[in-house]
mmCIF file of C-alpha atoms and ligand atoms in Angstrom:
data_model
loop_
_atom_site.group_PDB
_atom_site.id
_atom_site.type_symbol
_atom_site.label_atom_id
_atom_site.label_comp_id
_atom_site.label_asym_id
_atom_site.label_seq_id
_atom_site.Cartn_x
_atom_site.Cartn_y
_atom_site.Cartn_z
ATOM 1 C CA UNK A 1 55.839 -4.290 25.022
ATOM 2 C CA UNK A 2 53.399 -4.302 21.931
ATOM 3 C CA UNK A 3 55.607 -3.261 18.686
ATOM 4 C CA UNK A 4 53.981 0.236 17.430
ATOM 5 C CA UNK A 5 53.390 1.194 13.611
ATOM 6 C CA UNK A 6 51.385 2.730 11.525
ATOM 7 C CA UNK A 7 49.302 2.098 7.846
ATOM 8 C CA UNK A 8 51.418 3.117 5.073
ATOM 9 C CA UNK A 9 50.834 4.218 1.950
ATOM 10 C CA UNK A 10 52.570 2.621 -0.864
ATOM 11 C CA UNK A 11 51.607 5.031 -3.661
ATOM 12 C CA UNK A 12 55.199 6.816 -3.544
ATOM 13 C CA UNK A 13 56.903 3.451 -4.643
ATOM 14 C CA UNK A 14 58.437 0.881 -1.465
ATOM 15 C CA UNK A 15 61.445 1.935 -1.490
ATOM 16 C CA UNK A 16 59.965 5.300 0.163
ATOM 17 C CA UNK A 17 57.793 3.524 1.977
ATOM 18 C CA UNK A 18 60.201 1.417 4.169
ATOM 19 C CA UNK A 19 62.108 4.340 4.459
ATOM 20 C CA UNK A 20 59.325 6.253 5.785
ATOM 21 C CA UNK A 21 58.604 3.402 8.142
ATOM 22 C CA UNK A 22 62.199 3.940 9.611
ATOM 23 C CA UNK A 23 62.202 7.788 9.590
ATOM 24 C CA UNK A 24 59.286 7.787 12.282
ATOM 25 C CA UNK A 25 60.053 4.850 13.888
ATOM 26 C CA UNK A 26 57.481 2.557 12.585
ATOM 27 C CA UNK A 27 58.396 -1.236 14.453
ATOM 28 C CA UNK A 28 55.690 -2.876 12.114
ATOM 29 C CA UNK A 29 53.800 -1.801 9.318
ATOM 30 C CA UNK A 30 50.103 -2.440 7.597
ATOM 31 C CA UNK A 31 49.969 -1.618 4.003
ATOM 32 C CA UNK A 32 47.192 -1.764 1.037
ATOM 33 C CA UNK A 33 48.836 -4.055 -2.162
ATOM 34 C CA UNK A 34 46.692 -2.645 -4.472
ATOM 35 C CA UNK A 35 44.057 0.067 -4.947
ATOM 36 C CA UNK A 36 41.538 -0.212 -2.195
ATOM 37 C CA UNK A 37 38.288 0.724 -3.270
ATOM 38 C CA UNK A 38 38.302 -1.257 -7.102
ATOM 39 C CA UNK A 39 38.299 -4.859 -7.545
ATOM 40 C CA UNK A 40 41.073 -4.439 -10.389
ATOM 41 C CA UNK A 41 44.007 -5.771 -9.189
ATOM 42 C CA UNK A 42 47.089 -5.446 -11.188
ATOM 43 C CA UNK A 43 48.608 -8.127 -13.371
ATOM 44 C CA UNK A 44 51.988 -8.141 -12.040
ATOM 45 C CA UNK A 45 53.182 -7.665 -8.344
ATOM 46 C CA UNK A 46 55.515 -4.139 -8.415
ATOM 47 C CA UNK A 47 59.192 -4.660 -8.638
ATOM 48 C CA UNK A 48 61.310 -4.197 -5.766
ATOM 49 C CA UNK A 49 59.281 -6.355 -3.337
ATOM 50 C CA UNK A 50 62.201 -8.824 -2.223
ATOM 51 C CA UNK A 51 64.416 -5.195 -1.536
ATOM 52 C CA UNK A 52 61.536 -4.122 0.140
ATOM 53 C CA UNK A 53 61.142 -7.488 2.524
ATOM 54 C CA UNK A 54 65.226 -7.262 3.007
ATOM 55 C CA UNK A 55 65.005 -3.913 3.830
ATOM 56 C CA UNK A 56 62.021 -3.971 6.699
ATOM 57 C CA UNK A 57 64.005 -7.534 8.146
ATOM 58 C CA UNK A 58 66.907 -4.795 8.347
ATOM 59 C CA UNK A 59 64.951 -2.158 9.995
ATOM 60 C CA UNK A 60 63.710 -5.364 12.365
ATOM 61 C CA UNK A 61 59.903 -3.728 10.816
ATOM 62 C CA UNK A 62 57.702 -6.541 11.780
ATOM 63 C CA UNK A 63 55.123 -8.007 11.331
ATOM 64 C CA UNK A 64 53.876 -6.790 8.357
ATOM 65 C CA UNK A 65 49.685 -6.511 7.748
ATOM 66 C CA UNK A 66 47.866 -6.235 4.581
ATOM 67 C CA UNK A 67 44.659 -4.532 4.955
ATOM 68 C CA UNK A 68 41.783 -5.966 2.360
ATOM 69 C CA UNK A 69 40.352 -3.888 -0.079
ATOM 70 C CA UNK A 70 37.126 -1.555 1.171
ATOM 71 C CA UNK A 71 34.893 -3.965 -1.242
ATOM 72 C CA UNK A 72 35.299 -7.559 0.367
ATOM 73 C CA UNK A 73 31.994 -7.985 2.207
ATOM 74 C CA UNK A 74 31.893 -12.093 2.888
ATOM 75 C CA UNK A 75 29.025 -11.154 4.643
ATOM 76 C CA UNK A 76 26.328 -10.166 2.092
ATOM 77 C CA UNK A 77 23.650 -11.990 0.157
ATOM 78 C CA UNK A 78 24.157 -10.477 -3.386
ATOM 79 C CA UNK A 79 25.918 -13.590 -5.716
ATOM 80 C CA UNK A 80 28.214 -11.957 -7.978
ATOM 81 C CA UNK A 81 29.254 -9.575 -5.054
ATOM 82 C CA UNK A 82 29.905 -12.389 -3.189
ATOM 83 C CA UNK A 83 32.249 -14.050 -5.767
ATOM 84 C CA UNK A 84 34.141 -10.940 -6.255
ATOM 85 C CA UNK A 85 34.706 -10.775 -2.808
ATOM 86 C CA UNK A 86 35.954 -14.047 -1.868
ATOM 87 C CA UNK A 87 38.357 -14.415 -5.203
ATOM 88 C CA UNK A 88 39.132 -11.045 -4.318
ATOM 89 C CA UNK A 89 39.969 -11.992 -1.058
ATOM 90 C CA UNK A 90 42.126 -14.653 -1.658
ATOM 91 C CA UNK A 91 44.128 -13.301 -3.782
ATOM 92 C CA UNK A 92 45.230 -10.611 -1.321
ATOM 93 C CA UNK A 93 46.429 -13.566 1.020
ATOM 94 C CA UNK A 94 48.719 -14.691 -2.255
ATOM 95 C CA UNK A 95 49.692 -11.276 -3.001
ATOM 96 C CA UNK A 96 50.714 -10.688 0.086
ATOM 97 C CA UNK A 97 52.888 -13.367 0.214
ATOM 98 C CA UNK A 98 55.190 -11.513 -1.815
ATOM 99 C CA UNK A 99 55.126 -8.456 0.748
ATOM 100 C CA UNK A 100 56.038 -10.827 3.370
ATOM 101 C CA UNK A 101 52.757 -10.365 5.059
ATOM 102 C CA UNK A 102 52.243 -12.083 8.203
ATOM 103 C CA UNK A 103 48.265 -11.343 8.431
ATOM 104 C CA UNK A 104 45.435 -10.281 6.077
ATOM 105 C CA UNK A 105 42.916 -8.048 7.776
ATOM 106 C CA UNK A 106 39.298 -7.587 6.407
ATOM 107 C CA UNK A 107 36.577 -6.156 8.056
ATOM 108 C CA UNK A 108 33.719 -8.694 8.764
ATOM 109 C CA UNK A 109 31.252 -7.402 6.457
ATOM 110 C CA UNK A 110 27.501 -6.484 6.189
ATOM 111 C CA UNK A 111 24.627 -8.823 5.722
ATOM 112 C CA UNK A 112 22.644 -6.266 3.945
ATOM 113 C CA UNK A 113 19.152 -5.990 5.377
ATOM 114 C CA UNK A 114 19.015 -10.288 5.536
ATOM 115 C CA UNK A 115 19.742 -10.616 8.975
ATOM 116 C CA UNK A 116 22.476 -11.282 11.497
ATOM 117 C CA UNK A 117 22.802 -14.937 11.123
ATOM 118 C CA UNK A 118 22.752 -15.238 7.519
ATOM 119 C CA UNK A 119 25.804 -12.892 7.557
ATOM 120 C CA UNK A 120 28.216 -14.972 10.465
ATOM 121 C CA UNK A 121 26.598 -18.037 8.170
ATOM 122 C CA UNK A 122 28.026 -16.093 5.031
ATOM 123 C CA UNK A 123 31.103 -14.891 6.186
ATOM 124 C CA UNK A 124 31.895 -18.504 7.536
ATOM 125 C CA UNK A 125 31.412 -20.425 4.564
ATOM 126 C CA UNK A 126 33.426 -16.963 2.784
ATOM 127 C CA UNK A 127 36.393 -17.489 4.923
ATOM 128 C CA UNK A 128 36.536 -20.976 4.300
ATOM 129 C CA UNK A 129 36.778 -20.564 0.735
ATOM 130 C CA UNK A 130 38.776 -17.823 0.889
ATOM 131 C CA UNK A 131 41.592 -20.346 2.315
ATOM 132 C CA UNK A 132 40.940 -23.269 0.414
ATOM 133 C CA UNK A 133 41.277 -21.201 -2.485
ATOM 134 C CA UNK A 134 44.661 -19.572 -1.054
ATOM 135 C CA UNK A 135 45.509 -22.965 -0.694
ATOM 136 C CA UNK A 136 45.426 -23.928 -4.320
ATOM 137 C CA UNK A 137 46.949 -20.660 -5.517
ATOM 138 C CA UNK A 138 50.837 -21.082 -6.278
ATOM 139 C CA UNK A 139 53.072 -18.913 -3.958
ATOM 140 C CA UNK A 140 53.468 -15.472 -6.562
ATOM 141 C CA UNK A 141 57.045 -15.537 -8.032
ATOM 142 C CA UNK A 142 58.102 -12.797 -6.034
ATOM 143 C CA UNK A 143 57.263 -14.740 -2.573
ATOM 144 C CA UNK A 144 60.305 -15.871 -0.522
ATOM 145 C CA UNK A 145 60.849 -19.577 -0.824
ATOM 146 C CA UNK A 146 58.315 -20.931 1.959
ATOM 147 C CA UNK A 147 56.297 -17.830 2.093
ATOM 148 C CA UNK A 148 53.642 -19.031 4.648
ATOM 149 C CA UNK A 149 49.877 -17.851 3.285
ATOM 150 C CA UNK A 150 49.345 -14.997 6.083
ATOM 151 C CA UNK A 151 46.508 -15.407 8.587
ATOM 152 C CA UNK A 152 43.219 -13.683 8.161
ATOM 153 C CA UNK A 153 42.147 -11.379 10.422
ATOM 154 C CA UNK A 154 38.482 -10.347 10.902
ATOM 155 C CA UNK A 155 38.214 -7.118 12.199
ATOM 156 C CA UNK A 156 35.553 -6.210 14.513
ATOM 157 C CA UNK A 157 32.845 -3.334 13.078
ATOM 158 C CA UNK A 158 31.470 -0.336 14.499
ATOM 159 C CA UNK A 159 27.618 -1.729 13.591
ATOM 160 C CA UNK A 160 26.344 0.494 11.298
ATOM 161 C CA UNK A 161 25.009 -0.441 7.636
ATOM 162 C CA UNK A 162 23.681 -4.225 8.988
ATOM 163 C CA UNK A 163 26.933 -4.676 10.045
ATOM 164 C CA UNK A 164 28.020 -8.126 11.333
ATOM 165 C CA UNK A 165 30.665 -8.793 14.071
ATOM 166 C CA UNK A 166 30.096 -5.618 16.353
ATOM 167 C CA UNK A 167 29.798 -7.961 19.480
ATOM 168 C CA UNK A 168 31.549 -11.010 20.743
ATOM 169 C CA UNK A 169 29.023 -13.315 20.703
ATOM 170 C CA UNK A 170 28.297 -12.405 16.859
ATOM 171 C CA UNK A 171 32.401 -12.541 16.614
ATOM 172 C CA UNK A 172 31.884 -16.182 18.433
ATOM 173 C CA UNK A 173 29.296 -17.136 15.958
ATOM 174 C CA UNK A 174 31.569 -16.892 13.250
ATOM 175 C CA UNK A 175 34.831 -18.601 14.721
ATOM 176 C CA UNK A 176 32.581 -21.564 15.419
ATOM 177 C CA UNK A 177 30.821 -21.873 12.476
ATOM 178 C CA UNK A 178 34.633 -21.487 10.679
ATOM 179 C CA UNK A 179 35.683 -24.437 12.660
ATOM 180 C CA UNK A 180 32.762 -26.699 11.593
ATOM 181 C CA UNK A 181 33.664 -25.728 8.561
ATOM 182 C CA UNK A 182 37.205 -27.419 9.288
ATOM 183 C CA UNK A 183 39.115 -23.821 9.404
ATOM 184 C CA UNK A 184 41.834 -24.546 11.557
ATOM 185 C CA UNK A 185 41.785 -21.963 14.625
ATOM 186 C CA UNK A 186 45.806 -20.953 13.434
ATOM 187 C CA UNK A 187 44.101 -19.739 9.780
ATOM 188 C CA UNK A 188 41.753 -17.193 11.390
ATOM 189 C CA UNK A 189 42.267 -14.610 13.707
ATOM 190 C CA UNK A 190 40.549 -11.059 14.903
ATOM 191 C CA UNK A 191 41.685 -7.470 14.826
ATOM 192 C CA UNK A 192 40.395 -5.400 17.569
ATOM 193 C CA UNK A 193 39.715 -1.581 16.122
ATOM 194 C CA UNK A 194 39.244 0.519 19.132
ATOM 195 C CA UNK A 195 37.427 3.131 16.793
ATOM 196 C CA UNK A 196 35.290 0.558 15.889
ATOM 197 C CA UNK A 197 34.819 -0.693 19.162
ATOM 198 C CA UNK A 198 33.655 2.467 20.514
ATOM 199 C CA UNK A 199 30.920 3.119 17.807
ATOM 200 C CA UNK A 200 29.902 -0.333 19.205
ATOM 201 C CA UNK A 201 29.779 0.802 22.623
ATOM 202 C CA UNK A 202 32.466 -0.768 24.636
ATOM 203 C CA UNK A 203 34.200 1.458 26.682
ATOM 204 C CA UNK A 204 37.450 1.222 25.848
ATOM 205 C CA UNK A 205 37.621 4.225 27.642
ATOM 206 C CA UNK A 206 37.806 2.819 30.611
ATOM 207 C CA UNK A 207 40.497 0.539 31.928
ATOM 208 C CA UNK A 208 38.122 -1.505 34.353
ATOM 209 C CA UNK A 209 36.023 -2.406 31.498
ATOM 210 C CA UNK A 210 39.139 -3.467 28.796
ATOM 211 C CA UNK A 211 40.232 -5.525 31.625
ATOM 212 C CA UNK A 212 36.320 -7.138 31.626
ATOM 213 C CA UNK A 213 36.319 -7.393 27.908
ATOM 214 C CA UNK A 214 39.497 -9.169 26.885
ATOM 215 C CA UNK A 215 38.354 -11.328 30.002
ATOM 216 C CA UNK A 216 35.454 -11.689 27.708
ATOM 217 C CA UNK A 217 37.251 -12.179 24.947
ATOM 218 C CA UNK A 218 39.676 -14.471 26.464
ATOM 219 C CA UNK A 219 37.161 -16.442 27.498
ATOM 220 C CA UNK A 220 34.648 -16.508 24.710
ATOM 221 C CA UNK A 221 37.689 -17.211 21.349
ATOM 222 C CA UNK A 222 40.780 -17.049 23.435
ATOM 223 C CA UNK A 223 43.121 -14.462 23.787
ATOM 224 C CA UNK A 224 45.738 -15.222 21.476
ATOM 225 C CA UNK A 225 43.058 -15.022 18.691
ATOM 226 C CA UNK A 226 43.351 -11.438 19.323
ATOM 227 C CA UNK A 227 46.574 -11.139 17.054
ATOM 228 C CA UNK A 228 46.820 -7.368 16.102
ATOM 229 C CA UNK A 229 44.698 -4.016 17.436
ATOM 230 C CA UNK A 230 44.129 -1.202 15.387
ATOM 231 C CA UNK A 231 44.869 1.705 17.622
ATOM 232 C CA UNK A 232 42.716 4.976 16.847
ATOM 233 C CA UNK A 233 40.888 7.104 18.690
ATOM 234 C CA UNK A 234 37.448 8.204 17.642
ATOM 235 C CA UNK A 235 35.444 11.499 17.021
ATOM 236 C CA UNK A 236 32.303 9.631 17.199
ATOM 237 C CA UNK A 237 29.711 8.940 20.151
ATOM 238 C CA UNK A 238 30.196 5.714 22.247
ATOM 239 C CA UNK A 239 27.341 3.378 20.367
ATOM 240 C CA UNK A 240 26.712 5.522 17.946
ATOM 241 C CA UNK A 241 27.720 2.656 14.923
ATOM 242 C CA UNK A 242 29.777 5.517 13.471
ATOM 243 C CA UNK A 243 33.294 4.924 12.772
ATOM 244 C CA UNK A 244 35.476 8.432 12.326
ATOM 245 C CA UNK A 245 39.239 7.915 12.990
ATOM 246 C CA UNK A 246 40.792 10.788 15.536
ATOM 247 C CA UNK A 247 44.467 11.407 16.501
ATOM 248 C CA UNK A 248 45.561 9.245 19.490
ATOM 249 C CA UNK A 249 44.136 10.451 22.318
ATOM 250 C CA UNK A 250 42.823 13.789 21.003
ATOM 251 C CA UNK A 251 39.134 12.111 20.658
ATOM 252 C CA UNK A 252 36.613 10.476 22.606
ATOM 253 C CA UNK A 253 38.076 7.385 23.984
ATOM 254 C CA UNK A 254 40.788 9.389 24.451
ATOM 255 C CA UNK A 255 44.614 8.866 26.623
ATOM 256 C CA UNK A 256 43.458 6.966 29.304
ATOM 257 C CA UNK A 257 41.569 4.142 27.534
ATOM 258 C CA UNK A 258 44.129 4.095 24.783
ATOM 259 C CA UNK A 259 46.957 4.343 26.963
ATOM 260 C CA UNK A 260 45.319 1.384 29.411
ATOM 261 C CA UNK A 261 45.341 -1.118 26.158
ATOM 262 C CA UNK A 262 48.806 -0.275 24.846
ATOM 263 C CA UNK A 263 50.362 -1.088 28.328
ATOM 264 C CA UNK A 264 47.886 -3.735 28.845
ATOM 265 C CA UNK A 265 50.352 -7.045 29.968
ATOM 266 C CA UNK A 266 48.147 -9.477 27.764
ATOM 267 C CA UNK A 267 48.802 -7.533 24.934
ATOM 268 C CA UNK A 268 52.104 -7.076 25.290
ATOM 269 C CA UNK A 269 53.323 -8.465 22.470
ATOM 270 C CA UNK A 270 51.191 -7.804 20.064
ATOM 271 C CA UNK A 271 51.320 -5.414 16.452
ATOM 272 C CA UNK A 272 49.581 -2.218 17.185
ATOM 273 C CA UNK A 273 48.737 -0.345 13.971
ATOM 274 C CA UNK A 274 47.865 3.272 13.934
ATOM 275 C CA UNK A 275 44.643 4.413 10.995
ATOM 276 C CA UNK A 276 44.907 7.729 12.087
ATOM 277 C CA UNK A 277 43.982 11.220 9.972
ATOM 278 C CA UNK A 278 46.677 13.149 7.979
ATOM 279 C CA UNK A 279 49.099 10.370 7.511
ATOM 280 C CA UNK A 280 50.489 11.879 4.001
ATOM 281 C CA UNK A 281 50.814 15.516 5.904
ATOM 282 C CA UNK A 282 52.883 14.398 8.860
ATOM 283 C CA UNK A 283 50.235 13.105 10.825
ATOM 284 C CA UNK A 284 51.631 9.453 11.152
ATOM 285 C CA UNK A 285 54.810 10.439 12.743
ATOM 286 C CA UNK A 286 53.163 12.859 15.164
ATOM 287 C CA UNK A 287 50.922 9.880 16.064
ATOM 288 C CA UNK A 288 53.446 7.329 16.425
ATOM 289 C CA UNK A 289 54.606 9.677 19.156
ATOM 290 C CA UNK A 290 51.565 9.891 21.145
ATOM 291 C CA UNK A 291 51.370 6.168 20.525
ATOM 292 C CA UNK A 292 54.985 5.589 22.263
ATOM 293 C CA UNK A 293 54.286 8.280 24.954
ATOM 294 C CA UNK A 294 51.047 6.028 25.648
ATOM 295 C CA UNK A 295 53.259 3.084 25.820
ATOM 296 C CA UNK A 296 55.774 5.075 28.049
ATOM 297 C CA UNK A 297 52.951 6.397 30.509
ATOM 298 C CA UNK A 298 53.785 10.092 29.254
ATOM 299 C CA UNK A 299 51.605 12.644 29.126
ATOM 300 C CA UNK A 300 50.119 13.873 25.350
ATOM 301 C CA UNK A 301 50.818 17.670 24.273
ATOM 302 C CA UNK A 302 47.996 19.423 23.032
ATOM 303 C CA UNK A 303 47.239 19.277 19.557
ATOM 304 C CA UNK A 304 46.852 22.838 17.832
ATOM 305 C CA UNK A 305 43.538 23.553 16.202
ATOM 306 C CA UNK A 306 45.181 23.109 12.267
ATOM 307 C CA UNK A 307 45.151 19.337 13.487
ATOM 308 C CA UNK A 308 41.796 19.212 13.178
ATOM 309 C CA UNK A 309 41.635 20.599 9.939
ATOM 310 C CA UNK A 310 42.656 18.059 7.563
ATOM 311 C CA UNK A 311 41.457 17.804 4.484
ATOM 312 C CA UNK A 312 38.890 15.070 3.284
ATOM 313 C CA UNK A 313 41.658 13.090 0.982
ATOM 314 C CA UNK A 314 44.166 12.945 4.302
ATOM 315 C CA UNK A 315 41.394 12.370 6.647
ATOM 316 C CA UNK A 316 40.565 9.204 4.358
ATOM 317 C CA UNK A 317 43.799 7.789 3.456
ATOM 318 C CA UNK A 318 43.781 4.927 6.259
ATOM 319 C CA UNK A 319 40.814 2.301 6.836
ATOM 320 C CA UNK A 320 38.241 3.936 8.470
ATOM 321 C CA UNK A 321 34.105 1.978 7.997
ATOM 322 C CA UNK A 322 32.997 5.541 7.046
ATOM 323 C CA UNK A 323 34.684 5.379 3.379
ATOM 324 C CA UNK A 324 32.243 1.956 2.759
ATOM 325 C CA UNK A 325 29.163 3.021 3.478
ATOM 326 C CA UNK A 326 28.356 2.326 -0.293
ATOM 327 C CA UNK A 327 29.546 -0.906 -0.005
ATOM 328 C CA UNK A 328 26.695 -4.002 -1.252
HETATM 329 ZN ZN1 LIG B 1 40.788 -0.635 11.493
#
């Protein structure tokens, strides 16, 4: 069975947060370490992180994600951008160390108006400076002793704004290049958004063709690449390269494709993190729900029409490609 969680805010303090996590039943977790749309980072890591580790090993909360910041683009041609990015980068996969993180996830980028293969060439070369420079970072003070630096996760994009890594073979592209670049295959791993997916066009609506694309992707990088899914549903066309996040099963993938993945067997195992709207109004619990009935093979209730009307801070409080279109 895939564990089931959701991203968490961490703006009311940890301690509230890994309570939170318990109170809805979170089994693993993705947080933000910092503010998500400035390259500030603060000087010192917030206190209460080792009570905050002892406390989600208690609640058996694992594993824990980190999601990058909204600026990291490895992908794009613009120097001082690019520099920002990568230290920027890097020092999430220290930070977050000291949350205990077992992965970093950061979305693959966009090459700008260059072209596709000067982005995978970018966010190659990106990644493996990203880890060589995690590498010669000291483990924070407020890491456990033999913190491991967390894998890094590139998450596949819905394909709008020149995006790179909105197909396999682009996602290919960029794993092999990484490995020339003597990334071992352990360091880097991918993050399968369904939202994202669908903007894309695959049908992860439609069990017969998730079955034909983590074939695909079995195939093409290897299955146990695929370490984490982010599980929302989408308001957006199929193909459409937009990205807008919709409660589980109330959008256009909807139950069926949703529920197909969660129960997949060759996923079984895996975190599945929910970026859903209205997760500071009561939105995360009610989709952890649909999540687990998913997982159980229940049926979803209805959702009344006030779920629908969210306001535009709520609706934007979890990852979604739509909050970066301003992004260089
Ligand atoms: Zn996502």
């Amino acid at each position: 069975m895939p564990r089931l969680g959701v991203h968490l805010q961490l703006g009311h303090g940890l301690r509230r947060a890994a309570e939170r996590a318990a109170e809805i039943g979170a089994e693993t977790i993705q947080v933000f370490i910092d503010n998500p749309s400035a390259w500030k980072r603060r000087a010192a890591p917030p206190k209460g992180l080792a009570e905050f580790r002892a406390r989600l090993a208690e609640l058996d909360i694992r594993p824990v994600a980190v999601h990058a910041s909204y600026l990291v683009n490895l992908a794009g041609p613009d120097p001082a951008f690019r520099r920002n990015s990568i230290e920027g980068l890097a020092s999430e996969l220290t930070a977050g160390r000291g949350y205990g993180a077992r992965f970093v996830n950061v979305h693959t980028g966009s090459h700008r108006e260059t072209s596709v293969e000067e982005g995978v060439e970018r966010v190659a070369t990106g990644v493996a400076e990203v880890l060589a420079r995690a590498d010669d970072a000291p483990a924070p003070e407020s890491a456990d002793a033999g913190a491991a630096i967390p894998t890094l996760l590139l998450e596949n994009a819905a394909g709008g704004g020149w995006a790179v890594g909105a197909t396999i073979p682009e996602l290919v592209a960029v794993a092999e290049r990484a490995a020339s670049l003597g990334v071992p295959e352990a360091r880097l791993g991918f993050c399968l958004d369904t939202a994202h997916a669908w903007g894309a066009g695959w049908r992860v609506d439609d069990p017969d063709a998730i079955d034909a694309l983590l074939e695909t992707f079995d195939s093409e990088l290897g299955l146990q690449r695929l370490v984490m899914v982010h599980l929302n549903d989408s308001s957006s066309e199929p193909g459409s390269h937009r990205d807008r996040h919709q409660h589980v099963g109330a959008g256009q993938i909807g139950a069926r494709g949703l529920g197909h993945l969660v129960r997949h067997p060759r996923l079984a195992d895996r975190p599945f993190i929910l970026e859903t709207p209205g997760m500071d109004e009561g939105y995360d619990r009610v989709n952890l729900e649909r999540a687990r009935a998913l997982r159980d093979d229940r049926p979803l209730e209805a959702l009344g029409p006030e779920a629908f009307d969210l306001s535009r801070r709520t609706r934007s409080a979890a990852p979604s490609d739509d909050d970066v279109e301003g992004a260089a």
